[in-house]
Amino acid sequence: MGTRTVLITGGCLLMAYAVVGALTDSDLAPAGVLLFLAAVLVGHDVVWMAAVLTVGAALTRVPPRYRSTARIAAVTAAAVTVVGLPLALGFGRSADNPSVLPLPYGRNLVAVLLVIAGATLLAGVLPVRLRRTATDRKKSERPGGGGP
């Protein structure tokens, strides 16, 4: 049995378990569940996918030699932002308890994103400098002979 078959079967079993659990729950509010599902659908398909497609279209303008580095940086920055933005915005922070979220999350999120940008620049610039020194050598200095 292939990996895809196992994953599809497992996913279907988990969905069936969730549906049976929801239908047998006496506190189920169908309107609330439908509202939640609609919000998730809009959030994913309208907001998130539009952002992903926009960034993907912008990445096609990056020169091919830097494109994979730029993609890795974009995915990393997106993951860090999705995790860190709720804390930076202060969701869940109690006004009367300063120890709940005591750190400056906004400043720290910007710092991490700047580190990602710096590492991306280093990863893009360093190999180019190394490549230039290798191509500047004469043919006779290259390993494997001096040509025909």
Coordinates of N, CA and C in Angstrom, one line a residue:
M1 N 0.9 -1.2 0.0 CA 0.0 0.0 0.0 C 0.9 1.2 0.0
G2 N 0.6 2.2 -0.9 CA 1.4 3.4 -1.0 C 1.2 4.4 0.1
T3 N 2.1 5.3 0.2 CA 2.1 6.3 1.3 C 0.8 7.2 1.1
R4 N 0.5 7.5 -0.2 CA -0.7 8.3 -0.4 C -1.9 7.7 0.1
T5 N -2.1 6.4 -0.2 CA -3.3 5.7 0.3 C -3.4 5.7 1.8
V6 N -2.3 5.5 2.5 CA -2.3 5.5 3.9 C -2.7 6.9 4.4
L7 N -2.1 7.9 3.8 CA -2.5 9.3 4.3 C -3.9 9.6 4.0
I8 N -4.4 9.3 2.9 CA -5.8 9.5 2.5 C -6.8 8.8 3.5
T9 N -6.4 7.5 3.7 CA -7.3 6.7 4.6 C -7.2 7.3 6.0
G10 N -6.1 7.6 6.5 CA -6.0 8.2 7.9 C -6.7 9.5 8.0
G11 N -6.6 10.4 6.9 CA -7.4 11.6 6.9 C -8.9 11.4 6.9
C12 N -9.3 10.5 6.2 CA -10.8 10.2 6.1 C -11.3 9.7 7.5
L13 N -10.5 8.8 8.1 CA -10.8 8.3 9.4 C -10.9 9.4 10.5
L14 N -9.9 10.3 10.4 CA -9.9 11.4 11.4 C -11.1 12.4 11.1
M15 N -11.5 12.6 9.9 CA -12.6 13.5 9.6 C -13.9 12.8 10.0
A16 N -14.0 11.5 9.8 CA -15.2 10.8 10.3 C -15.3 10.8 11.8
Y17 N -14.2 10.6 12.5 CA -14.2 10.7 13.9 C -14.7 12.1 14.4
A18 N -14.2 13.2 13.7 CA -14.6 14.5 14.1 C -16.1 14.7 13.8
V19 N -16.6 14.3 12.7 CA -18.0 14.5 12.4 C -18.9 13.7 13.4
V20 N -18.6 12.5 13.7 CA -19.4 11.7 14.6 C -19.3 12.3 16.0
G21 N -18.1 12.8 16.4 CA -18.0 13.5 17.7 C -18.9 14.8 17.7
A22 N -18.9 15.5 16.7 CA -19.7 16.8 16.6 C -21.2 16.5 16.6
L23 N -21.6 15.4 15.9 CA -23.0 15.1 15.8 C -23.6 14.6 17.1
T24 N -22.7 13.9 17.9 CA -23.2 13.3 19.2 C -23.0 14.3 20.3
D25 N -22.4 15.5 20.1 CA -22.2 16.4 21.1 C -23.5 17.2 21.4
S26 N -24.0 17.3 22.6 CA -25.2 17.9 22.9 C -25.1 19.5 22.9
D27 N -23.9 20.0 23.1 CA -23.7 21.4 23.1 C -23.3 22.0 21.8
L28 N -23.4 21.2 20.7 CA -23.1 21.7 19.4 C -24.0 22.8 18.9
A29 N -23.4 23.9 18.4 CA -24.1 25.0 17.9 C -23.8 25.0 16.4
P30 N -24.7 24.5 15.5 CA -24.4 24.4 14.1 C -24.2 25.7 13.5
A31 N -24.8 26.8 13.9 CA -24.6 28.1 13.3 C -23.2 28.6 13.6
G32 N -22.7 28.3 14.8 CA -21.4 28.7 15.2 C -20.3 27.9 14.4
V33 N -20.6 26.6 14.2 CA -19.6 25.8 13.4 C -19.6 26.3 12.0
L34 N -20.7 26.6 11.4 CA -20.8 27.1 10.0 C -20.1 28.4 9.9
L35 N -20.3 29.3 10.9 CA -19.6 30.6 10.8 C -18.1 30.4 10.9
F36 N -17.7 29.5 11.8 CA -16.2 29.3 11.9 C -15.7 28.7 10.6
L37 N -16.4 27.8 10.0 CA -15.9 27.2 8.8 C -15.8 28.2 7.6
A38 N -16.8 29.1 7.6 CA -16.8 30.2 6.6 C -15.7 31.1 6.8
A39 N -15.4 31.5 8.1 CA -14.3 32.4 8.4 C -13.0 31.8 8.0
V40 N -12.8 30.5 8.3 CA -11.6 29.8 7.9 C -11.4 29.7 6.4
L41 N -12.5 29.5 5.7 CA -12.5 29.4 4.2 C -12.1 30.8 3.7
V42 N -12.7 31.8 4.1 CA -12.4 33.2 3.6 C -10.9 33.5 4.0
G43 N -10.6 33.3 5.3 CA -9.2 33.6 5.7 C -8.1 32.9 4.9
H44 N -8.4 31.6 4.6 CA -7.4 30.8 3.8 C -7.4 31.2 2.3
D45 N -8.6 31.1 1.7 CA -8.7 31.2 0.3 C -8.6 32.6 -0.2
V46 N -9.1 33.6 0.5 CA -9.1 35.0 0.0 C -7.8 35.7 0.5
V47 N -7.6 35.6 1.8 CA -6.5 36.4 2.4 C -5.1 35.7 2.2
W48 N -5.0 34.5 2.7 CA -3.7 33.8 2.7 C -3.3 33.5 1.3
M49 N -4.1 32.9 0.5 CA -3.7 32.5 -0.8 C -3.4 33.7 -1.7
A50 N -4.1 34.8 -1.5 CA -3.8 36.0 -2.3 C -2.4 36.5 -1.9
A51 N -2.1 36.5 -0.7 CA -0.8 36.9 -0.3 C 0.3 36.0 -0.8
V52 N 0.1 34.7 -0.8 CA 1.1 33.7 -1.3 C 1.2 33.9 -2.8
L53 N 0.2 34.1 -3.5 CA 0.3 34.2 -5.0 C 1.0 35.6 -5.3
T54 N 0.7 36.6 -4.5 CA 1.4 37.9 -4.8 C 2.9 37.8 -4.5
V55 N 3.3 37.1 -3.4 CA 4.7 36.9 -3.2 C 5.3 36.0 -4.2
G56 N 4.6 35.0 -4.6 CA 5.1 34.1 -5.6 C 5.4 34.8 -7.0
A57 N 4.4 35.7 -7.3 CA 4.6 36.5 -8.6 C 5.8 37.4 -8.4
A58 N 6.0 38.0 -7.3 CA 7.1 38.9 -7.1 C 8.4 38.1 -7.1
L59 N 8.4 36.9 -6.6 CA 9.7 36.1 -6.6 C 10.1 35.7 -8.0
T60 N 9.2 35.7 -9.0 CA 9.6 35.4 -10.4 C 10.5 36.5 -11.0
R61 N 10.5 37.7 -10.4 CA 11.3 38.8 -10.9 C 12.7 38.7 -10.3
V62 N 12.9 37.8 -9.3 CA 14.3 37.6 -8.7 C 15.1 36.8 -9.7
P63 N 16.3 37.2 -9.9 CA 17.2 36.4 -10.9 C 17.2 34.9 -10.5
P64 N 17.3 34.0 -11.4 CA 17.2 32.6 -11.1 C 18.2 32.1 -10.1
R65 N 19.4 32.7 -10.1 CA 20.5 32.2 -9.3 C 20.1 32.5 -7.8
Y66 N 19.3 33.5 -7.5 CA 19.0 33.9 -6.1 C 17.6 33.4 -5.7
R67 N 16.8 32.8 -6.7 CA 15.4 32.5 -6.5 C 15.2 31.5 -5.3
S68 N 16.0 30.5 -5.3 CA 15.7 29.5 -4.2 C 16.0 30.1 -2.8
T69 N 17.0 30.9 -2.7 CA 17.4 31.6 -1.5 C 16.2 32.5 -1.1
A70 N 15.7 33.2 -2.0 CA 14.6 34.1 -1.8 C 13.3 33.4 -1.3
R71 N 13.1 32.3 -1.9 CA 11.9 31.4 -1.5 C 12.0 30.9 -0.1
I72 N 13.2 30.5 0.2 CA 13.5 30.0 1.6 C 13.3 31.1 2.6
A73 N 13.8 32.3 2.3 CA 13.6 33.4 3.2 C 12.1 33.8 3.3
A74 N 11.4 33.8 2.2 CA 10.0 34.2 2.2 C 9.2 33.2 3.1
V75 N 9.4 31.9 2.9 CA 8.7 30.9 3.7 C 9.1 31.0 5.2
T76 N 10.3 31.2 5.5 CA 10.8 31.4 6.9 C 10.2 32.6 7.5
A77 N 10.2 33.7 6.8 CA 9.6 35.0 7.3 C 8.1 34.8 7.5
A78 N 7.4 34.1 6.6 CA 6.0 33.9 6.8 C 5.7 33.1 8.0
A79 N 6.4 32.0 8.2 CA 6.2 31.2 9.4 C 6.5 31.9 10.7
V80 N 7.5 32.7 10.7 CA 7.9 33.5 11.9 C 6.8 34.5 12.2
T81 N 6.3 35.2 11.1 CA 5.3 36.2 11.3 C 4.0 35.6 11.7
V82 N 3.6 34.5 11.2 CA 2.3 33.8 11.6 C 2.3 33.5 13.0
V83 N 3.5 33.0 13.5 CA 3.6 32.6 14.9 C 3.7 33.8 15.8
G84 N 4.5 34.8 15.4 CA 4.9 35.9 16.3 C 3.9 37.1 16.3
L85 N 3.2 37.3 15.2 CA 2.3 38.4 15.1 C 1.2 38.5 16.1
P86 N 0.5 37.4 16.5 CA -0.5 37.5 17.6 C 0.1 38.0 18.9
L87 N 1.3 37.6 19.2 CA 2.0 38.1 20.4 C 2.4 39.5 20.3
A88 N 2.9 39.9 19.1 CA 3.3 41.3 18.9 C 2.1 42.2 18.9
L89 N 0.9 41.8 18.5 CA -0.3 42.6 18.5 C -0.9 42.6 19.9
G90 N -0.5 41.7 20.8 CA -1.0 41.7 22.1 C -2.3 41.0 22.4
F91 N -2.6 40.0 21.5 CA -3.9 39.3 21.7 C -3.7 38.4 23.0
G92 N -4.6 38.5 23.9 CA -4.6 37.7 25.1 C -3.9 38.4 26.3
R93 N -3.4 39.6 26.0 CA -2.7 40.4 27.0 C -3.8 41.0 28.0
S94 N -3.6 40.8 29.2 CA -4.5 41.4 30.2 C -3.9 42.7 30.6
A95 N -4.7 43.8 30.6 CA -4.2 45.1 30.9 C -3.8 45.3 32.4
D96 N -4.5 44.5 33.3 CA -4.1 44.6 34.7 C -3.0 43.7 35.2
N97 N -2.5 42.9 34.3 CA -1.4 41.9 34.7 C -0.3 42.1 33.7
P98 N 0.7 42.9 34.0 CA 1.8 43.1 33.0 C 2.8 41.9 32.8
S99 N 2.6 40.9 33.7 CA 3.5 39.7 33.6 C 3.0 38.7 32.6
V100 N 1.8 38.9 32.0 CA 1.3 37.9 31.1 C 2.1 37.8 29.8
L101 N 2.3 38.9 29.2 CA 3.2 38.9 28.0 C 4.2 40.1 28.2
P102 N 5.3 39.8 29.0 CA 6.1 40.9 29.5 C 7.1 41.4 28.5
L103 N 7.4 40.7 27.4 CA 8.5 41.1 26.5 C 8.0 42.0 25.4
P104 N 8.9 42.8 24.8 CA 8.6 43.6 23.6 C 8.5 42.8 22.4
Y105 N 7.4 42.1 22.2 CA 7.3 41.2 21.1 C 7.4 41.8 19.7
G106 N 6.8 43.0 19.6 CA 6.9 43.7 18.3 C 8.3 44.0 17.9
R107 N 9.1 44.5 18.8 CA 10.5 44.8 18.5 C 11.3 43.5 18.2
N108 N 11.0 42.5 19.0 CA 11.7 41.2 18.8 C 11.3 40.5 17.4
L109 N 10.1 40.7 17.0 CA 9.6 40.1 15.7 C 10.4 40.8 14.6
V110 N 10.5 42.2 14.7 CA 11.2 42.9 13.7 C 12.7 42.5 13.7
A111 N 13.3 42.3 14.8 CA 14.7 41.8 14.9 C 14.9 40.5 14.2
V112 N 14.0 39.5 14.5 CA 14.1 38.2 13.9 C 13.9 38.3 12.4
L113 N 13.0 39.1 11.9 CA 12.8 39.3 10.4 C 14.1 40.0 9.8
L114 N 14.7 40.9 10.5 CA 15.9 41.5 10.0 C 17.1 40.5 10.0
V115 N 17.1 39.6 10.9 CA 18.1 38.5 10.9 C 17.9 37.6 9.7
I116 N 16.7 37.3 9.4 CA 16.3 36.5 8.2 C 16.8 37.2 7.0
A117 N 16.5 38.5 6.9 CA 16.9 39.3 5.7 C 18.4 39.3 5.6
G118 N 19.1 39.5 6.7 CA 20.5 39.6 6.7 C 21.2 38.2 6.2
A119 N 20.6 37.1 6.8 CA 21.1 35.8 6.4 C 20.8 35.5 4.9
T120 N 19.7 36.0 4.4 CA 19.4 35.9 3.0 C 20.4 36.6 2.1
L121 N 20.7 37.8 2.5 CA 21.7 38.6 1.8 C 23.0 38.0 1.8
L122 N 23.4 37.5 3.0 CA 24.7 36.8 3.0 C 24.8 35.5 2.2
A123 N 23.7 34.8 2.2 CA 23.6 33.6 1.4 C 23.6 33.9 -0.1
G124 N 23.1 35.0 -0.5 CA 23.1 35.4 -1.9 C 24.4 36.0 -2.3
V125 N 25.0 36.8 -1.5 CA 26.2 37.5 -1.9 C 27.5 36.6 -1.8
L126 N 27.6 35.8 -0.7 CA 28.8 35.0 -0.5 C 29.1 34.0 -1.6
P127 N 28.1 33.3 -2.1 CA 28.4 32.3 -3.2 C 28.9 33.0 -4.4
V128 N 28.3 34.2 -4.7 CA 28.7 35.0 -5.9 C 30.2 35.4 -5.8
R129 N 30.6 35.8 -4.7 CA 32.0 36.2 -4.5 C 32.9 35.0 -4.7
L130 N 32.5 33.9 -4.1 CA 33.3 32.6 -4.3 C 33.4 32.2 -5.7
R131 N 32.2 32.3 -6.4 CA 32.2 31.9 -7.8 C 33.1 32.8 -8.7
R132 N 33.1 34.1 -8.4 CA 33.9 35.0 -9.2 C 35.4 34.6 -9.1
T133 N 35.9 34.3 -7.9 CA 37.3 33.9 -7.7 C 37.6 32.6 -8.5
A134 N 36.6 31.7 -8.6 CA 36.9 30.5 -9.3 C 36.9 30.7 -10.8
T135 N 36.1 31.6 -11.3 CA 36.0 31.8 -12.7 C 37.1 32.8 -13.2
D136 N 37.7 33.5 -12.3 CA 38.8 34.4 -12.7 C 40.1 33.7 -13.0
R137 N 40.2 32.4 -12.5 CA 41.4 31.7 -12.8 C 41.6 31.4 -14.3
K138 N 42.9 31.2 -14.6 CA 43.2 30.9 -16.0 C 42.8 29.4 -16.2
K139 N 42.7 29.0 -17.5 CA 42.3 27.6 -17.8 C 43.5 26.7 -17.3
S140 N 44.7 27.1 -17.4 CA 45.8 26.3 -17.0 C 45.9 26.0 -15.5
E141 N 45.2 26.9 -14.7 CA 45.2 26.8 -13.3 C 44.1 25.9 -12.8
R142 N 43.2 25.6 -13.7 CA 42.0 24.7 -13.2 C 42.5 23.3 -13.1
P143 N 41.9 22.6 -12.2 CA 42.2 21.2 -12.0 C 41.7 20.4 -13.3
G144 N 42.5 19.4 -13.7 CA 42.0 18.6 -14.7 C 42.7 18.9 -16.1
G145 N 43.6 19.8 -16.1 CA 44.3 20.1 -17.4 C 44.0 21.5 -17.9
G146 N 44.7 21.8 -19.0 CA 44.6 23.1 -19.5 C 43.8 23.2 -20.8
G147 N 43.1 22.2 -21.1 CA 42.3 22.2 -22.3 C 42.9 21.4 -23.5
P148 N 42.3 21.4 -24.7 CA 42.8 20.6 -25.8 C 44.0 21.2 -26.5

